[in-house]
Amino acid sequence: MSRLVLLVALLIAATPSLGFPCGNEVERTKNEEVRLVIKAERYLEKGMYKRARAVVRSAHRNHSLQVGLRDPRLNRRLDDVRALVALRLELDRDTLAGVVEYLEGRSEAARGTNPRFRAWLAEAYAVTGKLDEARAIFAELQELDLMPDAFAYLALARISSGSVRQEALTLCTRRAKAKAICRLPADAAKPRSLNAARD
Amino acid sequence: MLRCVVAVAIAGLGCGERSAPEPAPAPDPIPVAVPARVDAVDLVTKYECHRCHDVPGVAAAPRDKHCVACHQQIHAGTFAAEPAVLARWQARITSLRWAPSLGSADRLRRTWIRDFLLAPHDLRPGLVAQMPRLSMPTGDAARLAAYLAPGDREPPLAAVAVDLVRGEALYRGLGCARCHRFTGAAVDDAAAHLAGRTHTTPLAAWALAPDLRHARARMTPAHLGAWITEPRGAMPRLGVTPEDAHQLAMFVATAPLVAAAPRRPVTRPPRLARKVTWGEVERRVFRRVCWHCHAVPDFARGDGGPGTTGGFGFPARELDLSSYEGISAGSLDDHGERRSVFSPLADGTPRLVAHLLARHAEQAGEVIDGIRGMPLGLPALPIEDIQVVDSWIEQGRPQ
């Protein structure tokens, strides 16, 4: 037994460890959990929300743990994708309320240092009728030139009018991976309120 | 490899100007006999010297933090990656394959070590990377210098008359130029140095050989002679007598040097009229160089690299250059507040571009306060690449 233990120890010692962040590229190609998250985020980036949602659901189906992926950091990213999909598909009122609460927590946990969470929160406010709160966040991010992506500009366009809306749509198109996402819904002039009846 | 060749060629071209020889450095003001050894293991840990260097009294960094070990594994083919990926990396990775051992730093002048830590310069033409400019106060640099060079081991100077003719003959006869540049000296031979890369084994000996222009500042003649007699590390034994070692050392320490031609200052290039997209800047710059230190922590088990999650004494800047959204999210300033990397400085240059241009300035010997040259410790980006990044920013950072 002691020889076996020694052999295993030697094998472990001889195996080169993965360097980080040297292992960036290796992690992205070989780590299944990382690949899953990147896949979901790429669908989201392209506006393919239902496919992104399917990837997130598969992560929970294929892993025995209730919480999904083994790495809590990657799990959080999948939760982010799930929240944003719900937001951008404009699911039911209760779900959107949950998304707002989730993103408020996310933004607070980041202590406002990561503008992505702030922009997502503003997007959620824009969809759910908290327009003043949304405008305040977007104004702050624009002032600091920290608008993270095209979706932030799309959300800003949604709650704006005239030249401001046009400028926001132009910037959305410039910064979007898939230009098709930069289209306002037909009822863009009427943001959904959490208190409004839903048909 | 190509960058190394270009670097060597440029270094060679820069030494043709005739001007007054540089004076020998003043004697080291710190007395040779020091009352006690200085402990600076805390500083070695803080600045993570052991991620590249062997440091006396300090264990090497874990393998997943050791830059040189990682690159050596890649070139040895033992890194855990697909063979095709390894082959691609082996062709592209030229930097950080070796780093000098600090175990033999005790031969160096303490003041030189301190000054070098505060304002590093290119010392070894055979290495692509150089000592990075860290955020290090003078007191830390002095303590590290005292730790590495206790100064309690000054070898005796040989009691023979100096014969510089003999010294030069030894330099030429022993083929020192095969490994060493000696920029500014009449014996400097760039072509021999370049050819030496192919014929020197191990290659580390060639790569780690310093430009002897700096020898007189780095060491006393006595230490230089002792080193020639009994070298450590990659320097091969020359089999010379102590007397010949002394003559060779005195030649290296006193040979007339012409001043290096000043490098032309690099100015911000004009922006391009053609469209530049994120795909191009990512391919040419960020994914090629930057993301190694500025990555997504979540995808690298929490370690986004020194430029993101902190390292080498730098605080976490949370600057993710691996994606469009990452770079758009900016970085943390000295007060922990998030700021855009695209914000213009006083002269209108975007902050990110200013850092890239500052590396050119550092290579020319100029340190710009508040703007650290990037990429850290690596050759400055070609001006054309900086121009592409600058143009992309000016065009509104299109995807």
XYZ file of C-alpha atoms in Angstrom:
598
model
C 0.000 0.000 0.000
C 2.786 2.402 0.864
C 4.360 1.812 -2.566
C 1.061 2.583 -4.225
C 0.717 5.756 -2.220
C 4.252 6.713 -3.153
C 3.593 5.997 -6.810
C 0.453 8.091 -6.810
C 2.292 10.907 -5.066
C 5.086 10.762 -7.631
C 2.599 10.798 -10.479
C 0.852 13.799 -9.025
C 4.157 15.575 -8.503
C 5.250 14.797 -12.043
C 2.083 16.137 -13.624
C 2.665 19.715 -14.678
C 0.185 21.996 -13.037
C -1.865 24.405 -15.054
C -0.506 27.929 -14.902
C -2.906 30.756 -14.283
C -3.459 32.982 -16.072
C -1.136 31.082 -18.401
C -3.979 28.599 -18.537
C -6.434 31.102 -19.964
C -6.541 29.531 -23.372
C -6.366 26.011 -22.001
C -9.209 26.687 -19.596
C -11.318 28.137 -22.372
C -10.841 25.111 -24.605
C -10.642 22.223 -22.161
C -12.626 23.159 -19.094
C -16.174 22.123 -19.892
C -17.691 24.471 -17.365
C -15.823 27.470 -18.785
C -16.823 26.494 -22.306
C -20.433 26.251 -21.232
C -20.438 29.699 -19.705
C -18.692 31.243 -22.699
C -21.218 29.572 -25.016
C -24.147 30.951 -23.039
C -22.630 34.433 -22.932
C -21.929 34.440 -26.649
C -25.546 33.562 -27.430
C -26.617 36.362 -25.132
C -24.246 38.789 -26.835
C -25.751 37.930 -30.221
C -29.307 38.354 -29.010
C -30.019 34.608 -29.202
C -31.748 34.561 -25.831
C -33.589 31.268 -26.101
C -30.400 29.449 -27.027
C -28.622 31.088 -24.118
C -31.408 29.943 -21.836
C -31.136 26.392 -23.180
C -27.421 26.316 -22.392
C -28.062 27.536 -18.860
C -30.733 24.861 -18.374
C -28.417 22.161 -19.695
C -25.794 23.157 -17.105
C -28.204 22.239 -14.366
C -29.406 19.070 -16.058
C -25.921 17.702 -16.699
C -24.469 18.269 -13.289
C -25.411 16.305 -10.276
C -25.117 19.238 -7.913
C -28.279 21.179 -7.260
C -26.441 24.428 -7.716
C -25.276 23.644 -11.240
C -21.598 24.042 -11.991
C -18.894 23.087 -9.527
C -17.128 26.444 -9.656
C -19.256 29.043 -7.818
C -17.755 31.852 -9.890
C -18.935 30.212 -13.091
C -22.294 29.462 -11.533
C -22.734 33.142 -10.801
C -22.032 33.979 -14.423
C -24.677 31.502 -15.522
C -27.089 33.093 -13.082
C -26.267 36.435 -14.695
C -27.084 35.005 -18.114
C -30.343 33.569 -16.821
C -31.348 36.915 -15.345
C -30.483 38.824 -18.506
C -32.322 36.360 -20.715
C -35.410 36.789 -18.583
C -34.982 40.546 -18.810
C -34.489 40.658 -22.549
C -37.241 38.185 -23.300
C -39.409 40.292 -21.010
C -40.891 37.404 -19.198
C -43.725 37.639 -16.692
C -43.982 40.287 -14.034
C -42.980 38.083 -11.141
C -39.897 36.868 -12.963
C -38.901 40.422 -13.794
C -39.338 41.440 -10.183
C -37.005 38.625 -9.249
C -34.515 39.776 -11.865
C -34.527 43.300 -10.478
C -33.947 41.987 -6.983
C -31.152 39.714 -8.212
C -29.396 42.491 -10.119
C -29.765 44.906 -7.220
C -27.979 42.375 -5.081
C -25.347 41.784 -7.722
C -24.681 45.479 -8.126
C -24.489 45.991 -4.396
C -22.166 43.012 -3.946
C -19.810 44.513 -6.517
C -19.977 47.710 -4.434
C -20.611 49.638 -7.594
C -17.101 49.037 -8.865
C -18.047 46.934 -11.862
C -20.123 49.011 -14.259
C -21.539 45.935 -15.990
C -23.749 45.150 -13.014
C -24.826 48.780 -12.784
C -25.726 48.801 -16.473
C -27.704 45.578 -16.134
C -29.547 46.987 -13.172
C -30.338 50.126 -15.135
C -31.581 47.932 -17.984
C -33.837 46.085 -15.561
C -35.158 49.395 -14.207
C -35.793 50.557 -17.761
C -37.867 47.471 -18.544
C -39.816 47.540 -15.300
C -40.744 51.216 -15.259
C -38.242 52.661 -12.792
C -37.209 55.206 -15.353
C -35.651 57.812 -13.090
C -33.434 55.221 -11.462
C -32.429 53.874 -14.871
C -31.634 57.330 -16.235
C -29.532 58.189 -13.195
C -27.373 55.107 -13.588
C -26.950 55.585 -17.331
C -26.064 59.235 -16.842
C -23.419 58.260 -14.296
C -21.954 55.585 -16.568
C -21.926 57.862 -19.600
C -20.257 60.620 -17.639
C -17.448 58.221 -16.749
C -17.390 56.626 -20.254
C -18.126 53.261 -18.676
C -21.162 52.145 -20.680
C -20.159 48.506 -21.073
C -21.921 47.331 -24.204
C -24.595 47.789 -26.855
C -27.388 46.569 -24.580
C -26.843 49.475 -22.242
C -27.334 51.891 -25.132
C -30.395 50.001 -26.305
C -31.926 50.278 -22.868
C -31.057 53.967 -22.779
C -32.706 54.443 -26.160
C -35.802 52.717 -24.808
C -36.306 55.328 -22.085
C -35.256 58.293 -24.180
C -36.737 60.238 -27.036
C -35.703 62.430 -29.928
C -32.005 62.994 -30.526
C -30.974 61.229 -27.326
C -32.752 58.071 -28.444
C -31.237 58.340 -31.915
C -27.735 58.827 -30.554
C -28.152 55.868 -28.214
C -29.318 53.658 -31.086
C -26.357 54.764 -33.180
C -23.969 53.841 -30.401
C -25.789 50.563 -29.884
C -25.272 49.679 -33.532
C -21.623 50.672 -33.384
C -20.939 48.539 -30.343
C -23.159 45.553 -30.993
C -21.763 42.212 -32.036
C -25.068 41.524 -33.784
C -26.531 44.762 -35.090
C -30.008 43.252 -35.165
C -30.309 43.611 -31.405
C -30.441 47.383 -31.745
C -34.161 47.472 -32.433
C -36.634 48.907 -30.013
C -39.781 46.906 -29.261
C -43.023 48.278 -30.686
C -44.122 49.504 -27.280
C -40.788 51.065 -26.463
C -42.544 54.289 -25.532
C -44.363 52.467 -22.782
C -41.980 50.766 -20.382
C -43.427 47.831 -18.532
C -44.332 48.652 -14.981
C -44.319 46.039 -12.287
C -47.696 47.328 -11.234
C -49.328 47.238 -14.650
C -51.599 44.396 -15.661
C -50.049 42.035 -18.134
C -51.944 40.491 -20.992
C 13.046 35.420 -32.123
C 12.412 38.176 -34.640
C 11.902 40.706 -31.901
C 15.190 39.591 -30.344
C 16.989 40.021 -33.645
C 15.474 43.434 -34.183
C 16.316 44.450 -30.619
C 19.927 43.388 -31.074
C 20.170 45.142 -34.438
C 18.746 48.343 -33.043
C 21.098 48.197 -30.070
C 23.986 47.788 -32.498
C 22.901 50.660 -34.705
C 22.610 52.936 -31.730
C 26.296 52.887 -30.880
C 27.956 54.653 -33.759
C 27.969 58.191 -32.528
C 31.378 59.476 -31.480
C 31.357 61.478 -28.311
C 33.309 61.759 -25.053
C 33.853 58.418 -23.294
C 31.658 57.848 -20.294
C 33.419 58.373 -16.960
C 33.805 55.412 -14.609
C 31.233 55.367 -11.797
C 32.079 56.830 -8.405
C 33.052 54.308 -5.736
C 30.167 52.722 -3.852
C 29.499 55.030 -0.853
C 28.143 52.161 1.238
C 30.989 50.668 3.245
C 31.993 47.117 2.373
C 31.745 45.892 5.935
C 28.100 46.056 7.025
C 27.104 45.411 10.629
C 24.262 42.982 9.940
C 22.547 41.237 7.101
C 19.261 42.731 6.092
C 16.137 40.630 5.965
C 13.829 41.441 3.071
C 11.917 38.221 2.558
C 8.714 40.192 3.125
C 9.599 42.422 0.190
C 10.460 39.476 -2.022
C 7.007 38.112 -1.229
C 5.335 41.469 -1.733
C 6.901 42.133 -5.135
C 6.869 38.455 -6.070
C 10.451 38.412 -7.289
C 10.289 34.636 -6.965
C 7.773 34.395 -9.799
C 10.684 34.817 -12.194
C 13.915 34.651 -10.186
C 15.585 32.212 -7.862
C 15.936 34.232 -4.670
C 18.190 33.187 -1.776
C 16.212 32.278 1.298
C 12.863 32.194 -0.523
C 11.110 29.185 -2.001
C 10.133 29.435 -5.650
C 6.597 30.590 -6.408
C 4.058 27.807 -6.960
C 4.197 26.439 -10.454
C 0.933 28.034 -11.443
C 2.406 31.443 -10.543
C 5.925 31.009 -11.867
C 6.193 32.861 -15.171
C 9.577 31.464 -16.232
C 8.774 27.906 -15.191
C 5.542 28.054 -17.179
C 7.300 29.202 -20.330
C 10.042 26.636 -19.826
C 7.445 23.895 -19.517
C 5.854 25.058 -22.735
C 9.145 24.907 -24.586
C 9.990 21.558 -23.031
C 6.606 20.254 -24.158
C 5.550 19.308 -20.643
C 2.857 21.944 -20.173
C -0.645 20.481 -19.944
C -2.068 21.579 -23.273
C -2.986 19.991 -26.574
C 0.049 19.321 -28.812
C -1.224 21.672 -31.502
C -1.688 24.439 -28.943
C 1.754 23.764 -27.493
C 3.338 23.924 -30.917
C 1.674 27.263 -31.592
C 2.840 28.654 -28.276
C 6.366 27.345 -28.740
C 6.639 29.265 -31.974
C 5.359 32.485 -30.425
C 6.653 32.535 -26.857
C 10.077 34.134 -26.840
C 9.971 35.985 -23.542
C 10.568 34.853 -19.962
C 12.300 31.638 -20.904
C 15.095 32.485 -18.469
C 15.696 34.930 -15.685
C 18.952 35.599 -13.823
C 19.351 33.955 -10.449
C 19.478 36.483 -7.655
C 21.676 34.102 -5.690
C 24.692 35.642 -7.382
C 23.546 39.238 -6.896
C 25.914 39.471 -3.959
C 28.639 40.393 -6.435
C 26.823 43.565 -7.476
C 27.086 47.062 -6.079
C 24.242 47.637 -3.691
C 23.519 51.131 -4.975
C 23.320 49.832 -8.517
C 20.746 47.224 -7.510
C 18.684 49.868 -5.766
C 18.802 52.233 -8.735
C 18.049 49.419 -11.162
C 14.968 48.402 -9.197
C 13.716 51.986 -9.304
C 14.450 52.552 -13.001
C 15.074 49.272 -14.793
C 16.661 49.275 -18.213
C 17.512 46.685 -20.787
C 20.543 44.878 -19.413
C 20.564 41.638 -21.387
C 20.207 41.971 -25.150
C 19.559 38.231 -25.459
C 16.403 38.376 -23.396
C 13.160 39.642 -24.859
C 11.727 40.652 -21.492
C 13.464 42.880 -19.018
C 13.042 43.735 -15.363
C 9.600 45.355 -15.064
C 9.177 48.802 -13.603
C 7.365 48.096 -10.376
C 5.626 50.482 -8.040
C 8.431 50.424 -5.499
C 9.379 53.193 -3.058
C 13.065 53.993 -2.635
C 13.174 52.495 0.869
C 11.970 49.112 -0.392
C 14.471 49.174 -3.231
C 17.291 49.980 -0.837
C 16.323 47.203 1.560
C 16.021 44.673 -1.241
C 19.401 45.762 -2.539
C 20.948 45.333 0.892
C 19.370 41.890 1.170
C 20.672 40.736 -2.173
C 24.105 42.320 -1.811
C 25.144 42.210 1.827
C 28.531 43.599 0.894
C 30.461 41.489 3.305
C 32.338 39.589 0.664
C 34.673 41.918 -1.216
C 37.325 39.775 -2.920
C 40.914 40.992 -2.948
C 42.154 42.931 -5.946
C 45.006 41.164 -7.748
C 48.343 42.813 -7.029
C 49.509 43.032 -10.632
C 50.084 45.967 -12.907
C 47.173 46.661 -15.194
C 47.787 45.644 -18.800
C 44.794 46.759 -20.891
C 46.383 45.459 -24.083
C 46.520 42.026 -22.525
C 42.948 42.497 -21.295
C 41.672 43.319 -24.761
C 43.565 40.401 -26.276
C 41.943 38.101 -23.728
C 38.521 39.529 -24.532
C 38.979 38.827 -28.201
C 40.748 35.513 -27.779
C 38.236 34.033 -25.368
C 35.367 34.936 -27.656
C 33.451 36.961 -25.098
C 31.596 38.676 -27.951
C 29.839 35.433 -28.805
C 27.630 35.900 -25.771
C 28.145 39.473 -24.629
C 27.452 42.743 -26.290
C 29.768 45.515 -25.144
C 27.940 48.462 -26.595
C 30.021 51.602 -26.985
C 33.324 49.741 -26.776
C 35.581 49.245 -29.780
C 35.458 45.468 -29.264
C 31.672 45.291 -29.526
C 30.649 42.865 -32.255
C 26.921 42.662 -32.978
C 27.385 40.117 -35.747
C 29.387 37.781 -33.531
C 26.743 38.105 -30.838
C 23.990 37.225 -33.263
C 25.932 34.240 -34.555
C 26.597 33.182 -30.980
C 22.938 32.513 -30.451
C 23.118 29.615 -32.831
C 26.349 28.146 -31.527
C 26.142 28.635 -27.795
C 24.955 25.867 -25.558
C 23.185 26.057 -23.345
C 21.191 28.847 -24.945
C 20.556 30.274 -21.487
C 24.236 31.271 -21.296
C 23.835 33.464 -24.371
C 20.438 34.810 -23.391
C 21.467 35.782 -19.854
C 24.787 37.387 -20.814
C 24.562 41.080 -19.870
C 25.741 43.958 -21.976
C 29.201 44.613 -20.549
C 28.715 48.320 -20.979
C 27.017 48.202 -17.594
C 29.602 46.021 -15.849
C 31.589 48.909 -14.372
C 28.429 50.334 -12.815
C 27.256 46.966 -11.554
C 30.461 45.598 -10.024
C 33.789 46.606 -8.580
C 36.803 45.403 -10.601
C 37.632 43.002 -7.780
C 34.189 41.375 -7.966
C 34.383 41.300 -11.747
C 37.736 39.530 -11.636
C 36.440 37.039 -9.063
C 33.399 36.365 -11.258
C 35.544 35.710 -14.299
C 37.692 33.309 -12.267
C 34.825 31.506 -10.587
C 31.595 32.238 -12.433
C 28.232 31.078 -11.176
C 25.033 30.329 -13.043
C 25.054 30.184 -16.809
C 28.423 31.914 -17.313
C 30.886 29.238 -18.430
C 34.269 28.685 -16.816
C 36.937 30.261 -18.967
C 39.858 28.462 -17.350
C 41.866 31.675 -16.982
C 44.447 32.387 -14.298
C 43.563 34.908 -11.593
C 46.064 37.314 -13.158
C 44.419 37.061 -16.593
C 41.003 37.363 -14.977
C 42.210 40.587 -13.389
C 43.447 41.974 -16.696
C 40.213 41.040 -18.418
C 38.193 42.597 -15.593
C 40.181 45.826 -15.712
C 39.709 45.966 -19.467
C 35.950 45.516 -19.162
C 35.807 48.056 -16.321
C 37.833 50.778 -18.024
C 37.585 50.359 -21.821
C 36.576 53.688 -23.351
C 32.862 53.819 -24.132
C 31.087 56.142 -26.472
C 27.743 57.327 -25.253
C 24.730 55.543 -26.669
C 22.977 57.535 -29.343
C 19.838 59.040 -27.874
C 16.719 57.288 -29.091
C 14.306 59.404 -31.059
C 11.311 60.237 -28.904
C 8.150 58.471 -29.950
C 5.167 60.692 -30.569
C 1.546 59.755 -30.828
C 0.982 58.681 -34.446
C -1.859 60.092 -36.551
C -5.094 58.162 -36.456
C -5.991 55.961 -39.377
C -8.787 56.880 -41.731
C -9.788 53.268 -42.445
C -12.215 51.493 -40.167
C -10.729 49.599 -37.257
C -12.897 47.084 -35.429
C -12.592 45.300 -32.116
C -11.681 42.117 -33.963
C -8.523 43.694 -35.290
C -7.324 45.268 -32.044
C -8.153 42.103 -30.174
C -6.186 39.972 -32.603
C -3.182 42.278 -32.957
C -2.842 43.530 -29.416
C -5.100 42.493 -26.576
C -5.430 38.772 -27.187
C -1.848 38.515 -28.341
C -0.098 40.253 -25.431
C -2.305 41.900 -22.850
C -4.755 39.260 -21.761
C -1.970 37.229 -20.238
C -1.948 39.609 -17.282
C -5.352 41.182 -17.796
C -7.764 38.267 -17.962
C -11.150 37.170 -16.616
C -10.630 35.835 -13.096
C -13.746 33.671 -13.319
C -12.264 31.766 -16.260
C -8.877 31.289 -14.608
C -9.894 29.977 -11.194
C -9.964 33.406 -9.645
C -6.597 34.573 -10.936
C -7.062 37.160 -13.653
C -3.370 37.961 -13.691
C -1.334 40.678 -11.999
C -3.032 43.352 -14.050
C -6.484 42.289 -12.909
C -6.443 40.577 -9.537
C -3.081 42.057 -8.505
C 0.501 40.867 -8.260
C 4.133 42.040 -8.339
C 3.231 44.500 -5.627
C 0.442 46.058 -7.663
C -3.040 46.243 -6.192
C -5.955 44.721 -8.039
C -6.813 47.021 -10.927
C -9.595 44.823 -12.261
C -8.625 45.649 -15.818
C -9.898 42.874 -18.049
C -8.516 43.251 -21.566
C -9.711 39.877 -22.774
C -13.077 41.003 -24.111
C -14.920 43.998 -25.470
C -17.103 44.234 -22.377
C -14.104 43.785 -20.148
C -12.143 46.662 -21.582
C -15.259 48.827 -21.650
C -15.623 48.330 -17.913
C -12.414 50.246 -17.263
C -10.119 49.738 -14.300
C -9.707 50.775 -10.665
C -7.687 53.872 -9.933
C -5.444 54.452 -6.920
C -8.504 55.219 -4.795
C -10.362 52.086 -5.807
C -12.750 54.036 -8.018
C -13.635 52.727 -11.461
C -12.447 54.801 -14.406
C -12.443 54.430 -18.154
C -9.242 53.410 -19.902
C -10.335 55.539 -22.837
C -10.534 58.812 -20.957
C -8.214 61.414 -22.439
C -5.310 62.707 -20.418
C -4.424 66.386 -20.365
C -2.890 66.235 -23.842
C -5.902 64.416 -25.284
C -4.242 61.015 -25.494
C -6.512 58.194 -24.311
C -5.180 56.712 -21.095
C -4.748 53.277 -22.627
C -2.727 54.682 -25.531
C -0.628 56.746 -23.125
C 0.418 53.577 -21.315
C 1.419 51.941 -24.587
C 3.444 54.986 -25.668
C 5.041 55.228 -22.220
C 6.725 51.862 -22.759
C 8.584 53.383 -25.699
C 9.666 56.235 -23.456
C 10.858 53.802 -20.782
C 12.939 51.946 -23.340
C 14.536 55.258 -24.208
C 15.361 55.827 -20.550
C 12.510 58.150 -19.672
C 10.110 57.418 -16.830
C 6.752 59.167 -17.002
C 5.294 59.789 -13.579
C 1.875 58.273 -13.104
C 1.899 56.376 -16.395
C 3.465 52.939 -16.314
C 4.642 51.640 -19.644
C 2.797 48.643 -21.002
C 3.278 45.821 -21.712
C 5.116 45.567 -18.390
C 8.701 44.449 -18.839
C 8.167 43.462 -22.455
C 9.199 45.234 -25.638
C 7.010 48.169 -26.530
C 4.312 47.485 -29.068
C 5.124 48.481 -32.626
C 3.909 51.992 -33.324
C 1.607 50.594 -35.992
C -0.231 48.511 -33.401
C -0.571 51.488 -31.056
C -1.895 53.475 -33.994
C -4.531 50.828 -34.629
C -5.669 50.893 -31.000
C -5.725 54.681 -30.968
C -7.708 54.793 -34.189
C -10.200 52.265 -32.875
C -10.777 54.390 -29.805
C -11.210 57.548 -31.870
C -13.749 55.804 -34.095
C -15.924 55.089 -31.078
C -14.694 51.572 -30.372
C -16.810 49.755 -32.973
C -17.369 46.054 -32.504
